[in-house]
Tab-separated table of C-alpha atoms and ligand atoms in Angstrom:
chain	number	residue	atom	x	y	z
A	28	MET	CA	0.000	0.000	0.000
A	29	ASP	CA	1.113	3.577	-0.639
A	30	GLY	CA	1.896	6.204	1.969
A	31	ILE	CA	2.440	9.940	1.744
A	32	ARG	CA	5.374	11.538	3.595
A	33	ILE	CA	5.060	15.231	4.450
A	34	ARG	CA	7.632	17.613	5.952
A	35	GLY	CA	5.496	20.249	7.633
A	36	GLY	CA	5.847	23.771	8.991
A	37	LYS	CA	5.989	25.633	5.670
A	38	PRO	CA	3.415	28.222	4.517
A	39	LEU	CA	1.874	27.578	1.080
A	40	ALA	CA	2.039	29.874	-1.943
A	41	GLY	CA	0.990	29.661	-5.576
A	42	ARG	CA	-2.104	28.354	-7.349
A	43	VAL	CA	-3.996	25.068	-7.523
A	44	ARG	CA	-6.801	24.088	-9.920
A	45	ILE	CA	-9.834	22.092	-8.756
A	46	SER	CA	-10.822	18.975	-10.721
A	47	GLY	CA	-14.262	17.712	-11.681
A	48	SER	CA	-16.640	16.633	-8.924
A	49	LYS	CA	-16.453	12.974	-7.814
A	50	ASN	CA	-19.915	13.096	-6.241
A	51	ALA	CA	-21.433	14.614	-9.368
A	52	ALA	CA	-19.656	12.235	-11.784
A	53	LEU	CA	-20.694	9.018	-9.990
A	54	PRO	CA	-24.506	9.387	-10.373
A	55	ILE	CA	-24.079	10.798	-13.903
A	56	LEU	CA	-22.039	7.723	-14.922
A	57	CYS	CA	-24.957	5.594	-13.691
A	58	ALA	CA	-27.442	7.778	-15.596
A	59	THR	CA	-25.846	6.534	-18.862
A	60	LEU	CA	-27.753	3.267	-18.222
A	61	LEU	CA	-31.034	5.108	-18.845
A	62	SER	CA	-30.373	5.426	-22.586
A	63	ASP	CA	-29.246	2.938	-25.260
A	64	GLY	CA	-26.922	5.374	-27.001
A	65	GLU	CA	-23.331	6.294	-26.211
A	66	SER	CA	-23.019	9.097	-23.649
A	67	GLN	CA	-19.918	11.194	-23.005
A	68	LEU	CA	-18.752	12.852	-19.777
A	69	ARG	CA	-15.992	15.495	-19.763
A	70	ASN	CA	-13.939	17.058	-16.921
A	71	VAL	CA	-14.152	13.709	-15.106
A	72	PRO	CA	-11.522	13.459	-12.312
A	73	ASP	CA	-8.971	10.621	-12.474
A	74	LEU	CA	-9.942	8.834	-9.231
A	75	ARG	CA	-10.234	5.277	-7.920
A	76	ASP	CA	-13.992	5.636	-7.513
A	77	ILE	CA	-14.354	6.601	-11.186
A	78	GLY	CA	-12.360	3.516	-12.197
A	79	THR	CA	-14.484	1.319	-9.919
A	80	THR	CA	-17.692	2.660	-11.469
A	81	ALA	CA	-16.316	2.118	-14.987
A	82	GLN	CA	-15.432	-1.467	-14.002
A	83	LEU	CA	-18.949	-1.998	-12.623
A	84	LEU	CA	-20.576	-0.733	-15.836
A	85	GLU	CA	-18.274	-2.974	-17.898
A	86	THR	CA	-19.084	-5.976	-15.687
A	87	MET	CA	-22.746	-5.385	-16.495
A	88	GLY	CA	-22.010	-5.459	-20.236
A	89	CYS	CA	-21.552	-1.785	-21.124
A	90	THR	CA	-18.825	-0.672	-23.520
A	91	VAL	CA	-16.803	1.840	-21.492
A	92	HIS	CA	-13.982	4.112	-22.649
A	93	CYS	CA	-12.538	5.422	-19.374
A	94	ALA	CA	-9.764	7.952	-20.043
A	95	PRO	CA	-10.295	10.819	-17.565
A	96	PRO	CA	-11.085	13.640	-18.097
A	97	VAL	CA	-13.192	11.914	-20.792
A	98	VAL	CA	-15.391	8.872	-20.159
A	99	ARG	CA	-17.771	7.368	-22.700
A	100	VAL	CA	-20.362	4.684	-21.906
A	101	LYS	CA	-22.562	2.692	-24.271
A	102	PRO	CA	-24.981	0.358	-22.500
A	103	ASN	CA	-25.425	-2.681	-24.757
A	104	ASN	CA	-26.696	-6.123	-23.747
A	105	VAL	CA	-26.649	-5.127	-20.082
A	106	THR	CA	-27.023	-7.774	-17.371
A	107	PRO	CA	-28.645	-5.732	-14.585
A	108	GLU	CA	-26.540	-7.146	-11.743
A	109	ALA	CA	-23.978	-5.409	-9.478
A	110	PRO	CA	-21.731	-7.928	-7.676
A	111	TYR	CA	-20.637	-7.695	-4.033
A	112	GLU	CA	-16.914	-7.504	-4.810
A	113	LEU	CA	-17.453	-4.187	-6.601
A	114	VAL	CA	-20.223	-2.748	-4.413
A	115	LYS	CA	-18.200	-3.374	-1.229
A	116	GLN	CA	-15.392	-1.204	-2.666
A	117	MET	CA	-17.702	1.732	-3.196
A	118	ARG	CA	-21.132	2.307	-1.648
A	119	ALA	CA	-22.103	4.663	-4.444
A	120	SER	CA	-22.441	1.561	-6.671
A	121	VAL	CA	-25.969	1.432	-5.245
A	122	LEU	CA	-26.698	4.260	-7.724
A	123	VAL	CA	-27.129	1.685	-10.527
A	124	LEU	CA	-30.230	0.321	-8.782
A	125	GLY	CA	-32.704	3.008	-9.886
A	126	PRO	CA	-31.546	3.172	-13.530
A	127	LEU	CA	-31.467	-0.650	-13.908
A	128	VAL	CA	-35.003	-1.187	-12.597
A	129	ALA	CA	-36.350	1.717	-14.654
A	130	ARG	CA	-34.671	0.689	-17.916
A	131	PHE	CA	-34.501	-3.132	-17.722
A	132	GLY	CA	-37.390	-3.957	-15.398
A	133	ARG	CA	-35.183	-5.726	-12.879
A	134	ALA	CA	-31.961	-5.386	-10.867
A	135	LYS	CA	-29.845	-7.529	-8.568
A	136	VAL	CA	-27.529	-5.280	-6.550
A	137	SER	CA	-25.423	-6.230	-3.557
A	138	LEU	CA	-26.379	-4.463	-0.343
A	139	PRO	CA	-23.501	-1.992	0.215
A	140	GLY	CA	-23.011	-2.787	3.884
A	141	GLY	CA	-21.712	-0.209	6.334
A	142	CYS	CA	-18.426	1.594	6.223
A	143	GLN	CA	-16.069	3.343	8.655
A	144	ILE	CA	-18.286	6.405	9.069
A	145	GLY	CA	-21.545	4.635	9.800
A	146	SER	CA	-24.080	1.900	9.040
A	147	ARG	CA	-25.388	3.897	6.044
A	148	PRO	CA	-28.565	1.939	5.256
A	149	ILE	CA	-30.429	2.304	1.955
A	150	ASP	CA	-33.961	1.898	3.323
A	151	GLN	CA	-35.030	5.227	1.802
A	152	HIS	CA	-33.847	4.121	-1.653
A	153	LEU	CA	-35.851	0.881	-1.383
A	154	LYS	CA	-38.974	2.524	0.077
A	155	GLY	CA	-38.970	4.978	-2.832
A	156	LEU	CA	-38.623	2.246	-5.467
A	157	GLU	CA	-41.521	0.363	-3.874
A	158	ALA	CA	-43.631	3.533	-4.048
A	159	LEU	CA	-42.844	3.611	-7.804
A	160	GLY	CA	-44.247	0.073	-8.078
A	161	ALA	CA	-41.140	-2.110	-7.821
A	162	THR	CA	-41.281	-5.331	-5.838
A	163	ILE	CA	-38.238	-5.440	-3.576
A	164	ARG	CA	-36.804	-8.359	-1.698
A	165	THR	CA	-33.436	-9.035	-0.130
A	166	ASP	CA	-31.781	-12.400	-0.479
A	167	HIS	CA	-28.318	-13.463	0.762
A	168	GLY	CA	-27.059	-9.868	0.946
A	169	TYR	CA	-28.485	-8.809	-2.410
A	170	VAL	CA	-31.388	-6.521	-3.247
A	171	LEU	CA	-33.662	-7.979	-5.928
A	172	ALA	CA	-35.927	-5.363	-7.507
A	173	GLU	CA	-38.485	-5.967	-10.269
A	174	ALA	CA	-41.028	-3.784	-12.093
A	175	PRO	CA	-42.425	-4.281	-15.624
A	176	ARG	CA	-42.849	-0.466	-15.744
A	177	LEU	CA	-42.384	1.993	-12.868
A	178	ARG	CA	-45.290	4.368	-12.215
A	179	GLY	CA	-44.939	7.951	-10.936
A	180	ALA	CA	-45.772	8.530	-7.248
A	181	GLU	CA	-45.246	10.945	-4.388
A	182	ILE	CA	-42.291	9.932	-2.208
A	183	VAL	CA	-41.536	11.581	1.151
A	184	PHE	CA	-38.012	10.980	2.491
A	185	ASP	CA	-37.646	10.506	6.277
A	186	MET	CA	-34.409	12.502	5.993
A	187	PRO	CA	-32.578	14.207	3.114
A	188	THR	CA	-30.433	11.521	1.421
A	189	VAL	CA	-28.102	12.493	-1.430
A	190	THR	CA	-27.806	9.174	-3.257
A	191	GLY	CA	-31.367	8.265	-2.260
A	192	THR	CA	-32.621	11.397	-4.031
A	193	GLU	CA	-30.345	10.686	-7.023
A	194	ASN	CA	-31.426	7.030	-7.327
A	195	LEU	CA	-35.094	7.969	-7.348
A	196	MET	CA	-34.664	10.917	-9.733
A	197	MET	CA	-33.117	8.501	-12.245
A	198	ALA	CA	-35.773	5.826	-11.688
A	199	ALA	CA	-38.605	8.371	-11.995
A	200	ALA	CA	-37.168	9.731	-15.268
A	201	LEU	CA	-38.348	6.530	-17.051
A	202	ALA	CA	-41.475	5.914	-14.929
A	203	LYS	CA	-44.960	6.434	-16.371
A	204	GLY	CA	-46.386	9.715	-15.103
A	205	ARG	CA	-45.259	12.291	-12.567
A	206	THR	CA	-43.147	11.665	-9.475
A	207	THR	CA	-42.741	14.150	-6.616
A	208	LEU	CA	-39.807	13.765	-4.209
A	209	VAL	CA	-40.512	15.544	-0.910
A	210	ASN	CA	-37.797	16.325	1.677
A	211	SER	CA	-35.222	15.628	-1.057
A	212	ALA	CA	-31.545	16.469	-0.653
A	213	ARG	CA	-30.486	19.872	-2.028
A	214	GLU	CA	-26.770	19.289	-2.748
A	215	PRO	CA	-25.267	20.890	-5.909
A	216	GLU	CA	-24.608	17.371	-7.214
A	217	ILE	CA	-28.400	16.838	-7.266
A	218	VAL	CA	-28.813	19.984	-9.374
A	219	GLU	CA	-26.077	18.743	-11.724
A	220	LEU	CA	-27.789	15.353	-12.159
A	221	ALA	CA	-31.059	17.146	-12.973
A	222	ARG	CA	-29.224	19.132	-15.686
A	223	VAL	CA	-28.072	15.873	-17.270
A	224	LEU	CA	-31.471	14.138	-16.998
A	225	ASN	CA	-33.078	17.183	-18.662
A	226	LYS	CA	-30.450	17.006	-21.441
A	227	MET	CA	-31.574	13.370	-21.917
A	228	GLY	CA	-35.195	14.501	-22.378
A	229	ALA	CA	-36.512	14.039	-18.849
A	230	LYS	CA	-38.498	16.891	-17.298
A	231	VAL	CA	-37.032	17.536	-13.838
A	232	ARG	CA	-38.022	20.655	-11.896
A	233	GLY	CA	-37.133	21.875	-8.400
A	234	ALA	CA	-33.679	20.261	-8.047
A	235	GLY	CA	-31.824	22.159	-5.309
A	236	THR	CA	-35.031	22.687	-3.365
A	237	GLY	CA	-36.688	20.234	-0.964
A	238	VAL	CA	-39.327	19.242	-3.555
A	239	ILE	CA	-38.384	17.797	-6.934
A	240	GLU	CA	-40.904	16.952	-9.685
A	241	ILE	CA	-40.056	14.535	-12.489
A	242	GLU	CA	-42.270	13.863	-15.540
A	243	GLY	CA	-41.320	10.325	-16.611
A	244	GLN	CA	-40.566	9.586	-20.294
A	245	ASP	CA	-40.838	6.446	-22.424
A	246	GLU	CA	-37.204	6.708	-23.437
A	247	LEU	CA	-34.219	9.000	-22.894
A	248	ALA	CA	-31.435	10.137	-25.220
A	249	PRO	CA	-27.676	9.839	-24.579
A	250	PHE	CA	-25.894	12.998	-23.441
A	251	ASP	CA	-22.593	14.892	-23.583
A	252	HIS	CA	-21.787	16.790	-20.392
A	253	ALA	CA	-18.865	18.536	-18.675
A	254	ILE	CA	-18.864	17.839	-14.907
A	255	ILE	CA	-18.919	20.754	-12.417
A	256	PRO	CA	-15.867	21.354	-10.165
A	257	ASP	CA	-15.569	19.383	-6.923
A	258	ARG	CA	-16.725	21.619	-4.055
A	259	ILE	CA	-15.263	19.313	-1.383
A	260	GLU	CA	-11.857	19.149	-3.078
A	261	ALA	CA	-12.038	22.956	-3.314
A	262	GLY	CA	-12.954	23.284	0.368
A	263	THR	CA	-10.134	20.931	1.291
A	264	TYR	CA	-7.527	23.151	-0.425
A	265	LEU	CA	-9.045	26.324	1.045
A	266	VAL	CA	-8.691	24.807	4.533
A	267	ALA	CA	-5.204	23.433	3.789
A	268	ALA	CA	-3.991	26.899	2.722
A	269	ALA	CA	-5.567	28.512	5.803
A	270	ALA	CA	-4.080	25.894	8.148
A	271	ALA	CA	-0.546	25.976	6.721
A	272	GLY	CA	-0.721	29.764	6.377
A	273	GLY	CA	0.367	31.686	3.296
A	274	ASP	CA	-1.195	33.141	0.172
A	275	VAL	CA	-2.820	30.712	-2.277
A	276	LEU	CA	-5.116	31.044	-5.297
A	277	VAL	CA	-7.518	28.088	-5.534
A	278	GLU	CA	-8.846	28.148	-9.110
A	279	ASN	CA	-12.179	26.865	-10.424
A	280	VAL	CA	-13.968	27.032	-7.049
A	281	PRO	CA	-17.803	26.819	-7.013
A	282	VAL	CA	-18.027	29.623	-4.397
A	283	GLU	CA	-21.836	29.617	-4.423
A	284	ASP	CA	-21.772	25.987	-3.207
A	285	LEU	CA	-19.385	26.695	-0.295
A	286	GLU	CA	-21.008	29.696	1.387
A	287	THR	CA	-21.323	28.104	4.858
A	288	LEU	CA	-17.738	26.845	4.878
A	289	ILE	CA	-16.377	30.197	3.656
A	290	ALA	CA	-18.414	32.086	6.278
A	291	LYS	CA	-17.012	29.886	9.059
A	292	MET	CA	-13.449	30.289	7.753
A	293	ARG	CA	-13.840	34.075	7.674
A	294	ALA	CA	-15.199	33.999	11.252
A	295	ALA	CA	-12.025	32.101	12.180
A	296	GLY	CA	-9.908	34.943	10.814
A	297	VAL	CA	-9.054	33.687	7.334
A	298	THR	CA	-9.093	36.146	4.413
A	299	LEU	CA	-10.950	34.700	1.403
A	300	GLU	CA	-11.443	36.887	-1.651
A	301	PRO	CA	-13.068	35.901	-4.972
A	302	ASP	CA	-10.440	36.147	-7.728
A	303	GLY	CA	-11.601	35.318	-11.287
A	304	SER	CA	-12.900	31.728	-11.286
A	305	GLY	CA	-11.254	31.087	-7.948
A	306	VAL	CA	-10.716	32.191	-4.389
A	307	ARG	CA	-7.566	33.754	-2.934
A	308	VAL	CA	-6.822	32.500	0.587
A	309	VAL	CA	-4.503	34.582	2.790
A	310	ARG	CA	-3.685	33.747	6.436
A	311	PHE	CA	-0.728	34.950	8.435
A	312	ASN	CA	-2.596	36.088	11.549
A	313	PRO	CA	-3.640	33.863	14.527
A	314	LEU	CA	-6.864	31.853	14.073
A	315	ARG	CA	-9.982	32.160	16.229
A	316	SER	CA	-12.120	29.200	17.372
A	317	VAL	CA	-15.607	28.901	15.873
A	318	ASP	CA	-18.325	26.287	16.516
A	319	VAL	CA	-19.629	24.076	13.681
A	320	THR	CA	-22.486	21.606	13.318
A	321	THR	CA	-22.669	19.573	10.095
A	322	ALA	CA	-25.978	19.475	8.198
A	323	PRO	CA	-27.378	18.613	4.774
A	324	HIS	CA	-26.728	21.281	2.114
A	325	PRO	CA	-26.765	24.294	2.387
A	326	GLY	CA	-25.537	23.613	5.940
A	327	PHE	CA	-21.889	22.968	6.845
A	328	PRO	CA	-20.808	19.916	4.763
A	329	THR	CA	-20.122	16.746	6.753
A	330	ASP	CA	-17.436	16.021	4.121
A	331	MET	CA	-15.520	19.093	5.386
A	332	GLN	CA	-15.775	18.329	9.123
A	333	ALA	CA	-12.497	16.416	9.465
A	334	GLN	CA	-10.508	18.981	7.496
A	335	PHE	CA	-11.987	21.946	9.411
A	336	MET	CA	-11.149	20.262	12.708
A	337	VAL	CA	-7.432	20.559	11.899
A	338	LEU	CA	-7.884	24.317	11.442
A	339	MET	CA	-9.552	24.512	14.852
A	340	CYS	CA	-6.637	22.632	16.442
A	341	LEU	CA	-4.583	25.752	15.679
A	342	ALA	CA	-7.169	28.333	16.785
A	343	GLN	CA	-7.150	30.304	20.024
A	344	GLY	CA	-9.910	29.185	22.413
A	345	THR	CA	-12.122	26.116	22.225
A	346	SER	CA	-14.244	25.032	19.254
A	347	GLN	CA	-17.223	22.663	19.423
A	348	ILE	CA	-17.557	20.561	16.272
A	349	SER	CA	-20.752	18.472	16.099
A	350	GLU	CA	-21.248	15.719	13.492
A	351	ALA	CA	-25.000	15.530	12.976
A	352	VAL	CA	-25.159	13.583	9.682
A	353	PHE	CA	-23.182	10.377	10.313
A	354	GLU	CA	-22.895	8.408	13.544
A	355	ASN	CA	-19.169	7.701	13.496
A	356	ARG	CA	-17.235	10.328	11.624
A	357	PHE	CA	-14.526	11.138	14.183
A	358	MET	CA	-12.047	8.432	13.120
A	359	HIS	CA	-9.432	11.128	12.447
A	360	VAL	CA	-9.526	12.334	16.079
A	361	PRO	CA	-7.306	9.623	17.682
A	362	GLU	CA	-4.714	10.172	14.952
A	363	LEU	CA	-4.765	13.958	15.408
A	364	ILE	CA	-4.353	13.459	19.186
A	365	ARG	CA	-1.246	11.365	18.485
A	366	MET	CA	0.105	14.422	16.640
A	367	GLY	CA	-0.466	16.599	19.699
A	368	ALA	CA	-4.013	17.840	19.134
A	369	SER	CA	-6.127	18.572	22.215
A	370	ILE	CA	-9.591	17.135	21.486
A	371	ASP	CA	-12.262	15.568	23.736
A	372	ILE	CA	-15.288	13.799	22.271
A	373	HIS	CA	-18.651	13.878	24.064
A	374	GLY	CA	-21.244	11.991	22.021
A	375	HIS	CA	-21.463	13.603	18.591
A	376	THR	CA	-19.453	16.683	19.613
A	377	ALA	CA	-15.699	17.159	19.587
A	378	HIS	CA	-14.322	19.892	21.894
A	379	VAL	CA	-11.174	21.176	20.192
A	380	ARG	CA	-8.700	23.323	22.160
A	381	GLN	CA	-5.675	25.081	20.720
A	382	ALA	CA	-2.755	22.669	20.499
A	383	LYS	CA	0.620	23.886	21.754
A	384	ARG	CA	2.102	22.350	18.619
A	385	LEU	CA	1.392	19.526	16.191
A	386	ASP	CA	4.252	17.042	15.819
A	387	GLY	CA	4.814	14.895	12.740
A	388	THR	CA	4.529	11.144	13.226
A	389	GLU	CA	3.147	8.040	11.508
A	390	VAL	CA	-0.670	8.089	11.183
A	391	MET	CA	-3.269	5.851	9.590
A	392	ALA	CA	-5.934	6.968	7.134
A	393	THR	CA	-9.341	5.372	7.762
A	394	ASP	CA	-11.710	7.023	5.302
A	395	LEU	CA	-11.588	9.493	2.475
A	396	ARG	CA	-12.002	12.785	4.304
A	397	ALA	CA	-10.188	11.681	7.470
A	398	SER	CA	-7.127	10.990	5.296
A	399	ALA	CA	-7.361	14.521	3.857
A	400	SER	CA	-7.411	15.950	7.383
A	401	LEU	CA	-4.265	13.967	8.291
A	402	VAL	CA	-2.469	15.355	5.234
A	403	ILE	CA	-3.436	18.885	6.269
A	404	ALA	CA	-2.192	18.181	9.815
A	405	GLY	CA	1.070	16.952	8.278
A	406	LEU	CA	1.454	20.246	6.391
A	407	VAL	CA	1.194	22.118	9.694
A	408	ALA	CA	3.146	19.765	12.012
A	409	GLU	CA	6.776	20.133	13.020
A	410	GLY	CA	8.885	17.442	11.398
A	411	GLU	CA	7.793	14.534	9.222
A	412	THR	CA	4.389	12.853	8.976
A	413	LEU	CA	3.799	9.571	7.171
A	414	VAL	CA	0.133	9.010	6.282
A	415	ARG	CA	-0.466	5.304	5.657
A	416	ARG	CA	-3.200	3.636	3.557
A	417	VAL	CA	-3.602	6.589	1.207
A	418	TYR	CA	-5.717	4.444	-1.099
A	419	HIS	CA	-8.498	6.135	0.863
A	420	LEU	CA	-7.209	9.489	-0.388
A	421	ASP	CA	-6.928	8.257	-3.975
A	422	ARG	CA	-10.664	7.597	-4.007
A	423	GLY	CA	-11.498	11.284	-3.974
A	424	TYR	CA	-8.450	13.477	-4.580
A	425	GLU	CA	-6.805	13.709	-7.988
A	426	ARG	CA	-2.956	13.948	-7.837
A	427	MET	CA	-3.042	15.485	-4.344
A	428	GLU	CA	0.695	15.301	-3.729
A	429	ALA	CA	1.443	16.988	-7.096
A	430	LYS	CA	-1.049	19.768	-6.351
A	431	LEU	CA	0.414	20.337	-2.870
A	432	GLU	CA	4.010	20.286	-4.204
A	433	ALA	CA	3.017	23.023	-6.673
A	434	LEU	CA	2.056	25.094	-3.606
A	435	GLY	CA	5.527	24.622	-2.101
A	436	ALA	CA	4.748	21.739	0.251
A	437	SER	CA	7.346	19.007	0.873
A	438	VAL	CA	5.242	15.964	-0.031
A	439	ALA	CA	6.240	12.603	-1.518
A	440	ARG	CA	4.354	9.358	-2.199
A	441	GLU	CA	6.011	6.154	-0.980
A	442	HIS	CA	5.095	2.741	-2.370
A	443	HIS	CA	4.889	-0.568	-0.479
A	444	VAL	CA	4.500	1.048	2.931
A	445	GLU	CA	3.578	-1.620	5.482
A	446	GLY	CA	0.565	-1.385	7.796
B	20	EPZ	C1	-23.410	11.125	-0.044
B	20	EPZ	O1	-23.454	9.876	0.606
B	20	EPZ	C2	-21.959	11.374	-0.417
B	20	EPZ	N1	-21.515	10.329	-1.344
B	20	EPZ	C3	-21.099	11.365	0.850
B	20	EPZ	O2	-19.779	11.693	0.459
B	20	EPZ	C4	-21.614	12.466	1.786
B	20	EPZ	O3	-20.871	12.399	2.993
B	20	EPZ	C5	-23.099	12.235	2.085
B	20	EPZ	O4	-23.842	12.179	0.836
B	20	EPZ	C6	-23.705	13.349	2.931
B	20	EPZ	O5	-23.525	14.574	2.292
B	20	EPZ	C7	-21.830	10.454	-2.667
B	20	EPZ	O6	-22.477	11.401	-3.097
B	20	EPZ	C8	-21.316	9.376	-3.573
B	20	EPZ	P1	-26.856	10.214	2.591
B	20	EPZ	P2	-24.886	9.172	0.886
B	20	EPZ	O7	-27.722	9.157	2.026
B	20	EPZ	O8	-25.840	9.509	-0.176
B	20	EPZ	C9	-28.941	8.248	6.378
B	20	EPZ	C10	-17.492	11.452	0.381
B	20	EPZ	O9	-16.693	11.703	1.277
B	20	EPZ	N2	-29.673	7.403	5.410
B	20	EPZ	O10	-27.110	11.638	2.233
B	20	EPZ	O11	-24.617	7.730	1.184
B	20	EPZ	C11	-27.441	7.955	6.381
B	20	EPZ	O12	-27.158	6.869	7.243
B	20	EPZ	C12	-18.752	10.707	0.685
B	20	EPZ	O13	-17.364	11.824	-0.826
B	20	EPZ	C13	-30.584	6.466	5.883
B	20	EPZ	O14	-30.790	6.306	7.097
B	20	EPZ	O15	-25.333	9.886	2.225
B	20	EPZ	C14	-26.844	9.250	6.866
B	20	EPZ	O16	-26.893	9.278	8.278
B	20	EPZ	C15	-18.737	10.132	2.089
B	20	EPZ	N3	-31.257	5.692	4.991
B	20	EPZ	C16	-27.801	10.316	6.298
B	20	EPZ	O17	-29.008	9.614	5.944
B	20	EPZ	C17	-31.069	5.807	3.629
B	20	EPZ	O18	-31.727	5.071	2.859
B	20	EPZ	C18	-27.288	11.019	5.054
B	20	EPZ	O19	-26.827	10.024	4.179
B	20	EPZ	C19	-30.129	6.760	3.169
B	20	EPZ	C20	-29.452	7.549	4.078
């Protein structure tokens, strides 16, 4: 397994460009199943999760040309089945369920199982498909869904679910009649999927609000689409620049999708100024503690909680960081404490006090965003940090060490690192 070795303590300077959005590209790759023509995606990031999704589509029989930033998919003689060995690598594989049932009348998809950050059930996905007329049963760890033709319905989510909303938008796009999704997620990736479904001939209205209406069609056309920038990658570099200190231009930042994060960073004493398509981050002054509670969009993104916590380790005072979306998303905390952070967890809230200093050491990545927070801590710490198991990082960050090196960081990837 690979590791990343970082020599910390240096401010960052220069410019970094944000890649296409992982969490927009994944549902859009699955939306190609809704048409029988060849679709093309552009500005696709070169990530493990993209490769896994391409492999899944190929396993089902699609012809896939995966050469990021371009990916082309032609669904021909598709077997609507998603095997466990691929689904267990990436939960988002569950996003083939809605398109397969809608287009082929049946689907056999492995239950994704939990992951490090929580149990992450898909009950809302299944409840919605049943409301559209699918018969659902689970058998030996697989979901079996069948429906000669889905019918439009009103679906009320018990909580906003990003992939649940995406799965049902795609299923409803080929259902007969109108579907209304109530209490739907409002993430920018939902809005992006709606843009693509409308390019395919679906009629989707209200994406980005809590109520989405979809007029189902008998068939949908293939599409060509350039993916929006990745707001979480952008937020990660904004926080990295603020934590390390310095003067950095982060290019291609969807500022309108990061308002809560930017407001909290400004409250902490970071200067963030729009600059062309990007944001200029300047921080040489001491940081102030601010409190954060994660929430569905447009609230503070749970995918930025681990990274922001590193910033608060440096801030004067005490910050309360509450994780209200997932039940176990503090896996980075023990590793940060080993680096000298001063954090106490009480239930879903971490109390973060200013650390005297962060010291480089060997740390273990556990999930995608926790590994990003450990890299940021390594940029700040005195001495060397070795982050192990960076395959977690490779799932969601394109060429991270090259991008950080371009900002003046001392970062190097090491292969065959044990543990
Ligand atoms: C998406 O996951 C993202 N993944 C996650 O990003 C992100 O953390 C999450 O949304 C929240 O923003 C992709 O878009 C591929 P949810 P998703 O369904 O859809 C509960 C990353 O780092 N829930 O919105 O799986 C669930 O347990 C990843 O890029 C149910 O109870 O998240 C959680 O507590 C990590 N039943 C809450 O809802 C369901 O059927 C929100 O989960 C579905 C969800």
